[in-house]
Short mmCIF file of C-alpha atoms and ligand atoms in Angstrom, two decimals:
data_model
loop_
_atom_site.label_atom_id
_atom_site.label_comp_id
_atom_site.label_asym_id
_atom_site.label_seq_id
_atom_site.Cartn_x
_atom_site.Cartn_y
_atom_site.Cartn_z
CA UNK A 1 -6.64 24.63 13.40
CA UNK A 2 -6.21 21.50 15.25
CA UNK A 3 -8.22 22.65 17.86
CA UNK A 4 -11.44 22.86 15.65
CA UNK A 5 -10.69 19.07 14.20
CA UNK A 6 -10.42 18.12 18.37
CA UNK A 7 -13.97 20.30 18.96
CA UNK A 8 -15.10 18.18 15.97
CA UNK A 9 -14.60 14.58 17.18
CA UNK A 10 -15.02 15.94 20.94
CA UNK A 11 -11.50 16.02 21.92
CA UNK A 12 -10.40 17.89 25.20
CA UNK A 13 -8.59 20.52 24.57
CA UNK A 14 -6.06 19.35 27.71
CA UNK A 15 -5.46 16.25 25.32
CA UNK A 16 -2.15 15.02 24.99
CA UNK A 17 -1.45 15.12 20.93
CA UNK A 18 1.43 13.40 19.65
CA UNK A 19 2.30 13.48 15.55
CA UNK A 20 2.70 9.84 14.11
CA UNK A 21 5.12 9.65 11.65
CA UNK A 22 3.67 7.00 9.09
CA UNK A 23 3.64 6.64 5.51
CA UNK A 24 4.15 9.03 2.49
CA UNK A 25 0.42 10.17 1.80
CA UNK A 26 -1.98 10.93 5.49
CA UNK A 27 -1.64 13.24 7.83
CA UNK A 28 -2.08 11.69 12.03
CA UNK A 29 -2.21 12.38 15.70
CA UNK A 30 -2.77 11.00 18.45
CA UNK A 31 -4.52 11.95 21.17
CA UNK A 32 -4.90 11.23 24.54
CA UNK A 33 -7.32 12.45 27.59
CA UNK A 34 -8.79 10.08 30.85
CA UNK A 35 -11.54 9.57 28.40
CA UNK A 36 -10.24 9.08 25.26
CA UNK A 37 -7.57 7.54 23.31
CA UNK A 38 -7.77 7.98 19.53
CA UNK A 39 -6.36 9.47 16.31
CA UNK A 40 -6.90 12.25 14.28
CA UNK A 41 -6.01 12.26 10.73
CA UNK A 42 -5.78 14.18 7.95
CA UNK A 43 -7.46 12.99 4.67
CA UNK A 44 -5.02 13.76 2.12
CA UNK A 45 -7.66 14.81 -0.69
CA UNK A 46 -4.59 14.73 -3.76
CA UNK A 47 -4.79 11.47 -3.65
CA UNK A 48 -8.30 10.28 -2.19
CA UNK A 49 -10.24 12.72 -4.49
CA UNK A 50 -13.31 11.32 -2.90
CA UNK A 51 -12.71 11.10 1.28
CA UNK A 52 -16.32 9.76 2.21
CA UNK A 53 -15.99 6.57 -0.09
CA UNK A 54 -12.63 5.88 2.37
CA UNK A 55 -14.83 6.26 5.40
CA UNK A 56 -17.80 4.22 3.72
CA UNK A 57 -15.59 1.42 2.19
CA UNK A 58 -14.26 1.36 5.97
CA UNK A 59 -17.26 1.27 7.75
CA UNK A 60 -18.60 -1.50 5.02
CA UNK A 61 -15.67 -3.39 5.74
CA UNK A 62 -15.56 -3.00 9.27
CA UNK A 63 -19.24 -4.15 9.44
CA UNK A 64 -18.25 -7.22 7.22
CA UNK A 65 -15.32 -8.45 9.64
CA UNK A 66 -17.53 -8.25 12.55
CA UNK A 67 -19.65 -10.95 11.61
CA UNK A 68 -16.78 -13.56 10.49
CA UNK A 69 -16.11 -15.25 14.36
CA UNK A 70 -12.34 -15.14 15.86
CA UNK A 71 -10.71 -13.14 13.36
CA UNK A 72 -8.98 -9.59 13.85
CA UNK A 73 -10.73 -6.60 14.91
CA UNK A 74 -9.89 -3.45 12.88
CA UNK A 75 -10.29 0.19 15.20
CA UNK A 76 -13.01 1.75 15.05
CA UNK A 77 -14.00 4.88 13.49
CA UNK A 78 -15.22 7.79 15.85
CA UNK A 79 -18.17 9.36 14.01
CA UNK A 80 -18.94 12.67 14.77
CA UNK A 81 -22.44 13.95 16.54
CA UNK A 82 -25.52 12.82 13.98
CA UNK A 83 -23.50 9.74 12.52
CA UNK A 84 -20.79 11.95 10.40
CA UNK A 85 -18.26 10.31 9.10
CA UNK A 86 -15.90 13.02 8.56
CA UNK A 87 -14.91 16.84 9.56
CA UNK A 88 -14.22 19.65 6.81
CA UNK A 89 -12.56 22.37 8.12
CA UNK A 90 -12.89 25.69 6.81
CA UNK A 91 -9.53 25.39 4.84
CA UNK A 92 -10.87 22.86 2.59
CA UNK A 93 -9.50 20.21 5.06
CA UNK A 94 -11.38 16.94 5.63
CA UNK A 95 -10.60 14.91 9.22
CA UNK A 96 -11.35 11.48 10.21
CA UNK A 97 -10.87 9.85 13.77
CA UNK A 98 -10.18 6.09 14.72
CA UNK A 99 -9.91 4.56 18.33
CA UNK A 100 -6.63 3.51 19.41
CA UNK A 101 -6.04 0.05 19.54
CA UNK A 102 -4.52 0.04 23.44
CA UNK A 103 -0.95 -1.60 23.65
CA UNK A 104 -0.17 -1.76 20.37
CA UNK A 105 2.66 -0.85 18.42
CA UNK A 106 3.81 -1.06 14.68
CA UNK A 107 7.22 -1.78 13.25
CA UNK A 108 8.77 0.41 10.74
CA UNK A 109 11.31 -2.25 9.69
CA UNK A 110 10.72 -6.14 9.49
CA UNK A 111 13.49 -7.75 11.58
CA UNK A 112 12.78 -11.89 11.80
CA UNK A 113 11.63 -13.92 9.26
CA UNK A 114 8.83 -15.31 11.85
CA UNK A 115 6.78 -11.47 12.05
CA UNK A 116 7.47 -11.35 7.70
CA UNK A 117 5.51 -14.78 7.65
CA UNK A 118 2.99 -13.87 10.44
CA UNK A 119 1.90 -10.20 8.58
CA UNK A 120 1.72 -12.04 5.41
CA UNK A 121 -0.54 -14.64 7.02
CA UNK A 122 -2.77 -11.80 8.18
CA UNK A 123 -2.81 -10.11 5.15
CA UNK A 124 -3.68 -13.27 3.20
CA UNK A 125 -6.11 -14.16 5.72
CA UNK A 126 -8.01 -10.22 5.05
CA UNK A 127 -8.27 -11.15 1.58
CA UNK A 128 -9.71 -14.01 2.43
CA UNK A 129 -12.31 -12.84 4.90
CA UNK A 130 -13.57 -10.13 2.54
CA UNK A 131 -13.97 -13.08 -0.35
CA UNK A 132 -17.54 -12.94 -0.22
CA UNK A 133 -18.11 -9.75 0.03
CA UNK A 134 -19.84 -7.82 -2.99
CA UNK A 135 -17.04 -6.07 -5.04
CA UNK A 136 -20.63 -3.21 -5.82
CA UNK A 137 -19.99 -2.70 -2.08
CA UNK A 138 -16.47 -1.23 -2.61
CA UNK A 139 -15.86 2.21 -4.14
CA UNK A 140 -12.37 2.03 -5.88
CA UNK A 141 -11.12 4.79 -3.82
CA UNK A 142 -8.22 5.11 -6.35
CA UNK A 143 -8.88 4.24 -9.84
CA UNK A 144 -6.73 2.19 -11.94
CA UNK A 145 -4.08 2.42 -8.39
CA UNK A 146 -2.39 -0.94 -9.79
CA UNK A 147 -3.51 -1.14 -13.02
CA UNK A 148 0.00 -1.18 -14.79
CA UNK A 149 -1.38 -0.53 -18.02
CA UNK A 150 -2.56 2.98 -16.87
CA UNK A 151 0.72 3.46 -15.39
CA UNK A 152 2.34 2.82 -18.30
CA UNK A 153 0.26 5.67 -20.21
CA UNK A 154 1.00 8.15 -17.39
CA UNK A 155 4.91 7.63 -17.47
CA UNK A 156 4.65 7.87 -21.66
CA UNK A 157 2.99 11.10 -21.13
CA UNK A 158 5.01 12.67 -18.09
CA UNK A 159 8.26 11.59 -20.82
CA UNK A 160 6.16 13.87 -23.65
CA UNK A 161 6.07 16.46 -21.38
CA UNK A 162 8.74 16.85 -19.39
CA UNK A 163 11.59 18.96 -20.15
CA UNK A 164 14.55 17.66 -21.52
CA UNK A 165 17.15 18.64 -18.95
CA UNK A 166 15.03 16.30 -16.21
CA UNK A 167 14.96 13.59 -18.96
CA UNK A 168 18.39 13.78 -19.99
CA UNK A 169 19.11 13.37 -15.59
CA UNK A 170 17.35 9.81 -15.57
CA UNK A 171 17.72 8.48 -18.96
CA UNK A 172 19.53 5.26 -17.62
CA UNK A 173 16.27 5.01 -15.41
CA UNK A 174 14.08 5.41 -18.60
CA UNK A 175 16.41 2.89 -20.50
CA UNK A 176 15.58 0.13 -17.84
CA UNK A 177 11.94 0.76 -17.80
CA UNK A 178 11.82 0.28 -21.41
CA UNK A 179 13.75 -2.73 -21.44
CA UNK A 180 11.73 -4.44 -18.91
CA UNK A 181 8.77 -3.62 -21.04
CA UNK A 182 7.72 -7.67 -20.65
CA UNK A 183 6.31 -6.84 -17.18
CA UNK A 184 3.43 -4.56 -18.80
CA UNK A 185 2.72 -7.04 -21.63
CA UNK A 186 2.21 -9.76 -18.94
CA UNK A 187 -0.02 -7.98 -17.35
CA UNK A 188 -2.01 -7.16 -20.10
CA UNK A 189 -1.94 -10.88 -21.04
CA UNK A 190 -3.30 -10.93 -17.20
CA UNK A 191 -6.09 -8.64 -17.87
CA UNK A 192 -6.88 -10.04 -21.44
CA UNK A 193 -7.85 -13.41 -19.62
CA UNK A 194 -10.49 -13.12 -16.97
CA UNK A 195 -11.36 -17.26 -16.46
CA UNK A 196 -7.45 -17.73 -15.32
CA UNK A 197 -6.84 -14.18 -13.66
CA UNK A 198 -9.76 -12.78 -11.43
CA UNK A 199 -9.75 -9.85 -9.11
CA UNK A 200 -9.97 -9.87 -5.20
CA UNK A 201 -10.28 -7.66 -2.68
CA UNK A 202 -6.82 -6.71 -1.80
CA UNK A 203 -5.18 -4.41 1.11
CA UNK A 204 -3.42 -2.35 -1.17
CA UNK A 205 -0.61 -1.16 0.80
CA UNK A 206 1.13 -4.17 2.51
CA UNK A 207 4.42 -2.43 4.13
CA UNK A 208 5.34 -3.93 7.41
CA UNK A 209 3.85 -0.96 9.43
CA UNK A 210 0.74 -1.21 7.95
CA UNK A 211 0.62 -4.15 10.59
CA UNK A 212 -0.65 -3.80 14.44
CA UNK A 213 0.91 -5.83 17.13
CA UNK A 214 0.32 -6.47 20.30
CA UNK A 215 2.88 -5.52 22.85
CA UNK A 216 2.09 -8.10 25.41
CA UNK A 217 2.48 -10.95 23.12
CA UNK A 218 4.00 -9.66 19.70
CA UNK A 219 0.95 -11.34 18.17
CA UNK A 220 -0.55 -9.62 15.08
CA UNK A 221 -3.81 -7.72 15.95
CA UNK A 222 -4.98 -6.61 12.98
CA UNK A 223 -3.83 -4.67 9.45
CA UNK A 224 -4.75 -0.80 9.32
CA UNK A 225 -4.70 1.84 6.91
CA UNK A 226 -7.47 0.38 4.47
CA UNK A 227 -7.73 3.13 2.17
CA UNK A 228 -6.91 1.18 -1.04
CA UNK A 229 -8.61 -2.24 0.03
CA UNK A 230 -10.76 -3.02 -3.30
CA UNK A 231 -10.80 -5.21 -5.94
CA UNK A 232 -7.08 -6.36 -7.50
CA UNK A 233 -5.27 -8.89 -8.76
CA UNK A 234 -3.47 -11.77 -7.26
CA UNK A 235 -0.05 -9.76 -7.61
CA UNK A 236 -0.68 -6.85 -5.44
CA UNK A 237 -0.31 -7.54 -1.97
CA UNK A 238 2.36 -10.60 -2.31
CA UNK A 239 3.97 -7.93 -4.34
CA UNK A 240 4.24 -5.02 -2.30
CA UNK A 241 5.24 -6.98 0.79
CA UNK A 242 8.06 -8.49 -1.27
CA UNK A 243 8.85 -4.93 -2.75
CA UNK A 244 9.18 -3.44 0.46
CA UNK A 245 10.51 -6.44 3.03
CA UNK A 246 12.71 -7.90 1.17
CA UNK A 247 14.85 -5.08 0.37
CA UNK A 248 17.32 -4.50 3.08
CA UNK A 249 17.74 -0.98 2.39
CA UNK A 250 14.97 1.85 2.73
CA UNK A 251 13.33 2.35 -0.69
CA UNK A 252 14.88 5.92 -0.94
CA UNK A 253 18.73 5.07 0.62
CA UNK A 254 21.18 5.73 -2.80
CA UNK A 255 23.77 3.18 -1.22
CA UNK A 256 23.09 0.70 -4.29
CA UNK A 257 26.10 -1.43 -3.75
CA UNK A 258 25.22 -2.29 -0.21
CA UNK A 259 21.41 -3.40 -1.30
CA UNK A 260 20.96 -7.34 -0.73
CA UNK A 261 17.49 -9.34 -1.31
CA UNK A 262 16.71 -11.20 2.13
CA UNK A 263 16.23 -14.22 0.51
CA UNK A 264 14.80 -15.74 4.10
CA UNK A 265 12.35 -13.06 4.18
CA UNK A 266 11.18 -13.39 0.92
CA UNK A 267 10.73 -16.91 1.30
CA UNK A 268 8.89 -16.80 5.00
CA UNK A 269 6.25 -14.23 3.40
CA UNK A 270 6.11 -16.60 0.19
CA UNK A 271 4.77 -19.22 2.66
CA UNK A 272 3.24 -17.07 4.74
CA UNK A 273 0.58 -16.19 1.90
CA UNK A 274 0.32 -18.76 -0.19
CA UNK A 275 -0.52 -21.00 2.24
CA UNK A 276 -3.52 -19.24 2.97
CA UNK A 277 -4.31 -17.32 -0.36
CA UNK A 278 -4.14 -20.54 -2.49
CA UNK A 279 -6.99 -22.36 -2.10
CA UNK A 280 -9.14 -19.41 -3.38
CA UNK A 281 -6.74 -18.70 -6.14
CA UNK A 282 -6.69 -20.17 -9.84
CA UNK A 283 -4.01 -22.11 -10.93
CA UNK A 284 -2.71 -19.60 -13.42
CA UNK A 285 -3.03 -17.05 -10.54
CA UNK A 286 -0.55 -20.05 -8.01
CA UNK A 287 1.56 -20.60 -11.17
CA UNK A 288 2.39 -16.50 -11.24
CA UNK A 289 2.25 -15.79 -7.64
CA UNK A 290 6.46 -16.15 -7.36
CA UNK A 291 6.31 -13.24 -9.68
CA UNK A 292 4.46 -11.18 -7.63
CA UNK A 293 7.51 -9.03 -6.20
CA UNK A 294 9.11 -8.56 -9.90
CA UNK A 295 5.28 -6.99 -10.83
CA UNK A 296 4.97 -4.77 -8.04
CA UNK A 297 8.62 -3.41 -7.75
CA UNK A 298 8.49 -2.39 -11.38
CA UNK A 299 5.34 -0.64 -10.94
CA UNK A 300 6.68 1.22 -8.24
CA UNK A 301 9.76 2.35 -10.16
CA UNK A 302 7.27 3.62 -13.03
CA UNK A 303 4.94 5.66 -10.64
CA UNK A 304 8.31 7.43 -9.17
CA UNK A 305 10.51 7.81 -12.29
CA UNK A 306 6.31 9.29 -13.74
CA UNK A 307 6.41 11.57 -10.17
CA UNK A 308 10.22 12.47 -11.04
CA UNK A 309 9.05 13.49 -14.35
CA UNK A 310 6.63 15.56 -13.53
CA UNK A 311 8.24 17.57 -11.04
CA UNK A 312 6.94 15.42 -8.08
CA UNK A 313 3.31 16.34 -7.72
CA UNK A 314 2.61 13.35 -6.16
CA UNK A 315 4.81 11.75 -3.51
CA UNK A 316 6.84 13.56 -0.77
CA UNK A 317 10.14 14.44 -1.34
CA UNK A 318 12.77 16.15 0.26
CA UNK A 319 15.26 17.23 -2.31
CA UNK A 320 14.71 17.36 -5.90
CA UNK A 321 16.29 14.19 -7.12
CA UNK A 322 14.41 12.14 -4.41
CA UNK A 323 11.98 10.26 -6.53
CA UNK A 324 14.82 9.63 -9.32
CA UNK A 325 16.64 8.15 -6.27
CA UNK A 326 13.54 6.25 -4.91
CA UNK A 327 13.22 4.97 -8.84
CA UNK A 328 17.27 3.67 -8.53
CA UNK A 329 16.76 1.63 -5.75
CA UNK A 330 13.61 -0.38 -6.81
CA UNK A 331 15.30 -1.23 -10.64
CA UNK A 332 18.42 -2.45 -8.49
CA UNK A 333 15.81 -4.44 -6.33
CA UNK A 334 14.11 -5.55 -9.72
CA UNK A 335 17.55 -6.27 -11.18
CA UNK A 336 18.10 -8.37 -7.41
CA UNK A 337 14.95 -10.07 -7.66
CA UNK A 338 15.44 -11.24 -11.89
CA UNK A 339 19.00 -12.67 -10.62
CA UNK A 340 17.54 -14.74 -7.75
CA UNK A 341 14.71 -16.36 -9.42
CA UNK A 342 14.98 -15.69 -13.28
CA UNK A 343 11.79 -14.53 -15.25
CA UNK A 344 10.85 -17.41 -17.82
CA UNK A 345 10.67 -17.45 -21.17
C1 GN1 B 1 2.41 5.35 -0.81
O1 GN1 B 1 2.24 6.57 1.94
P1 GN1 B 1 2.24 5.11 1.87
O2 GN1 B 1 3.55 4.54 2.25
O3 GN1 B 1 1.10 4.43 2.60
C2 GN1 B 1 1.58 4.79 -1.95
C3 GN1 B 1 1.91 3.33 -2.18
C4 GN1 B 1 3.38 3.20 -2.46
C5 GN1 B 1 4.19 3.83 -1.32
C6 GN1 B 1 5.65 3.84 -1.64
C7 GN1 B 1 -2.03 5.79 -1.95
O4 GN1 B 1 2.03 4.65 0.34
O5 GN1 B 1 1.18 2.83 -3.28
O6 GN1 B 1 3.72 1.86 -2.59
O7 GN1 B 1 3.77 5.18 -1.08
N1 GN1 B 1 0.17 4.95 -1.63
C8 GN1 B 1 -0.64 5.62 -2.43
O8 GN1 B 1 6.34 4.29 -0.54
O9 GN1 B 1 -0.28 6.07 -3.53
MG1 MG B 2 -0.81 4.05 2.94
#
């Protein structure tokens, strides 16, 4: 099999091919001849029911970055002989390849406060550089991804169907997400006003290894994995990067009582993107931004308690009770986050 996706993007067969372990969702390898360095990856099709709007939001984006001067270059995608975008395989399979981005490396875990400010700069500063671009450009390549509303509606129906026995197992978990029920009704007081709230075009997906840097110089190249860049609001990206820095524990580890909030993290990417993401923001949108983090980490905790609920159809897992556990640690970051910096009345 993997030799047909190499004959499709004109891979030698003598390649080297290496797995990269990365993320929850995409399958990727890469490989490596005299001639070429790139990677190969797997378009996983559950959850990107559409793979060419990926590769055209890509290439639109790409296009759009190259004419801003002295700002990060994203890789390149490989097309295929006559301009193709992407390979189906027989299976059912659809392949896309990127180049390589020589001598650089990711980081699984952020370890100084100085990188956490630095990848929020840069993830701030791709929001801004896509500002003007047309939001009829984008294709939302997942609909309704952050919309909390529609997550909402998808955890009240994965409760009415799921059996009881798997309810019964996380009904503390169900409890909480019921009693923090204020987070949804903000945002739908966020939605219900589009003068003060407005929508951006947002990475998506801001975890620390979403992030290429250099090896020569640690510097930041560039952020990858732009599947879910479209339009948002101002919550997302601050959010997730709080969600899933700040936490010093793994968002699946079940070793509650040793979870802490890096405070000096949090703060560092705080800076990091406000600094830049302010100026284009409303001041509703600056007055909410601490709140970010609270936003996203619920949301997180719905879509895995939802996946729990339905018998994980969606994310990973590697025991049953994974995505109940994944769901325990974010409402014990929640819980972290509401002690440090208390929601308002
Ligand atoms: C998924 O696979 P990964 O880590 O890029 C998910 C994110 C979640 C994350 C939680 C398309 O991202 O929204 O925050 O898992 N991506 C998609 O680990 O659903
Ligand atoms: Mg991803």
């Amino acid at each position: 099999m993997m030799k047909d996706v190499m004959d499709a993007f004109n891979v030698s067969d003598n390649s080297k091919v290496i797995p990269i372990k990365q993320g929850l969702i995409n399958q990727t390898y890469r490989c490596t001849d005299e001639n070429n360095d790139l990677l190969l990856q797997q378009v996983n099709t559950n959850v990107f029911k559409n793979p060419l709007a990926l590769q055209e939001n890509y290439n639109t984006i790409y296009e759009h970055l190259q004419q801003k001067k002295n700002v990060f270059q994203i890789p390149k995608l490989i097309k295929r002989i006559n301009n193709e975008l992407l390979y189906r395989h027989d299976d059912g399979n659809y392949w896309r390849a990127f180049s390589y981005i020589a001598n650089s490396f990711t980081f699984e875990k952020i370890t100084n406060e100085q990188s956490a400010f630095e990848a929020a700069q840069c993830y701030a500063r791709f929001s801004a550089q896509l500002a003007d671009l047309s939001f009829t450009l984008i294709q939302y390549t997942i609909p309704h991804f952050h919309d909390l509303s529609f997550r909402f509606r998808q955890f009240e129906e994965a409760l009415a169907g799921a059996e009881l026995s798997v309810k019964k197992g996380v009904a503390n978990e169900i409890e909480k997400i019921f009693h923090h029920r204020y987070i949804p009704e903000f945002y739908h007081f966020i939605t219900s006003q589009p003068q003060r709230f407005r929508k951006y075009i947002m990475h998506h997906d801001c975890k620390i290894s979403n992030i290429l840097f250099d090896a020569t110089n640690n510097k930041i190249v560039c952020p990858v994995d732009l599947d879910t860049t479209m339009p948002g609001y101002f919550f997302s990206d601050l959010g997730d990067m709080i969600r899933s820095m700040g936490n010093n524990l793994p968002e699946d580890s079940t070793r509650l009582e040793e979870m802490q909030l890096n405070s000096e993290i949090i703060q560092a990417i705080f800076e990091g993107y406000s600094n830049e993401i302010s100026p284009y923001f409303t001041p509703d949108e600056n007055t909410w931004l601490p709140f970010s983090g609270h936003i996203l980490t619920y949301m997180q905790a719905l879509r895995f308690l939802t996946d729990h609920l339905n018998k994980n159809i969606y994310y990973q897992v590697n025991y049953p009770l994974h995505n109940a556990d994944r769901t325990k640690n974010q409402l014990q970051f929640l819980q972290l986050l509401l002690q440090w910096k208390p929601w308002p009345e």
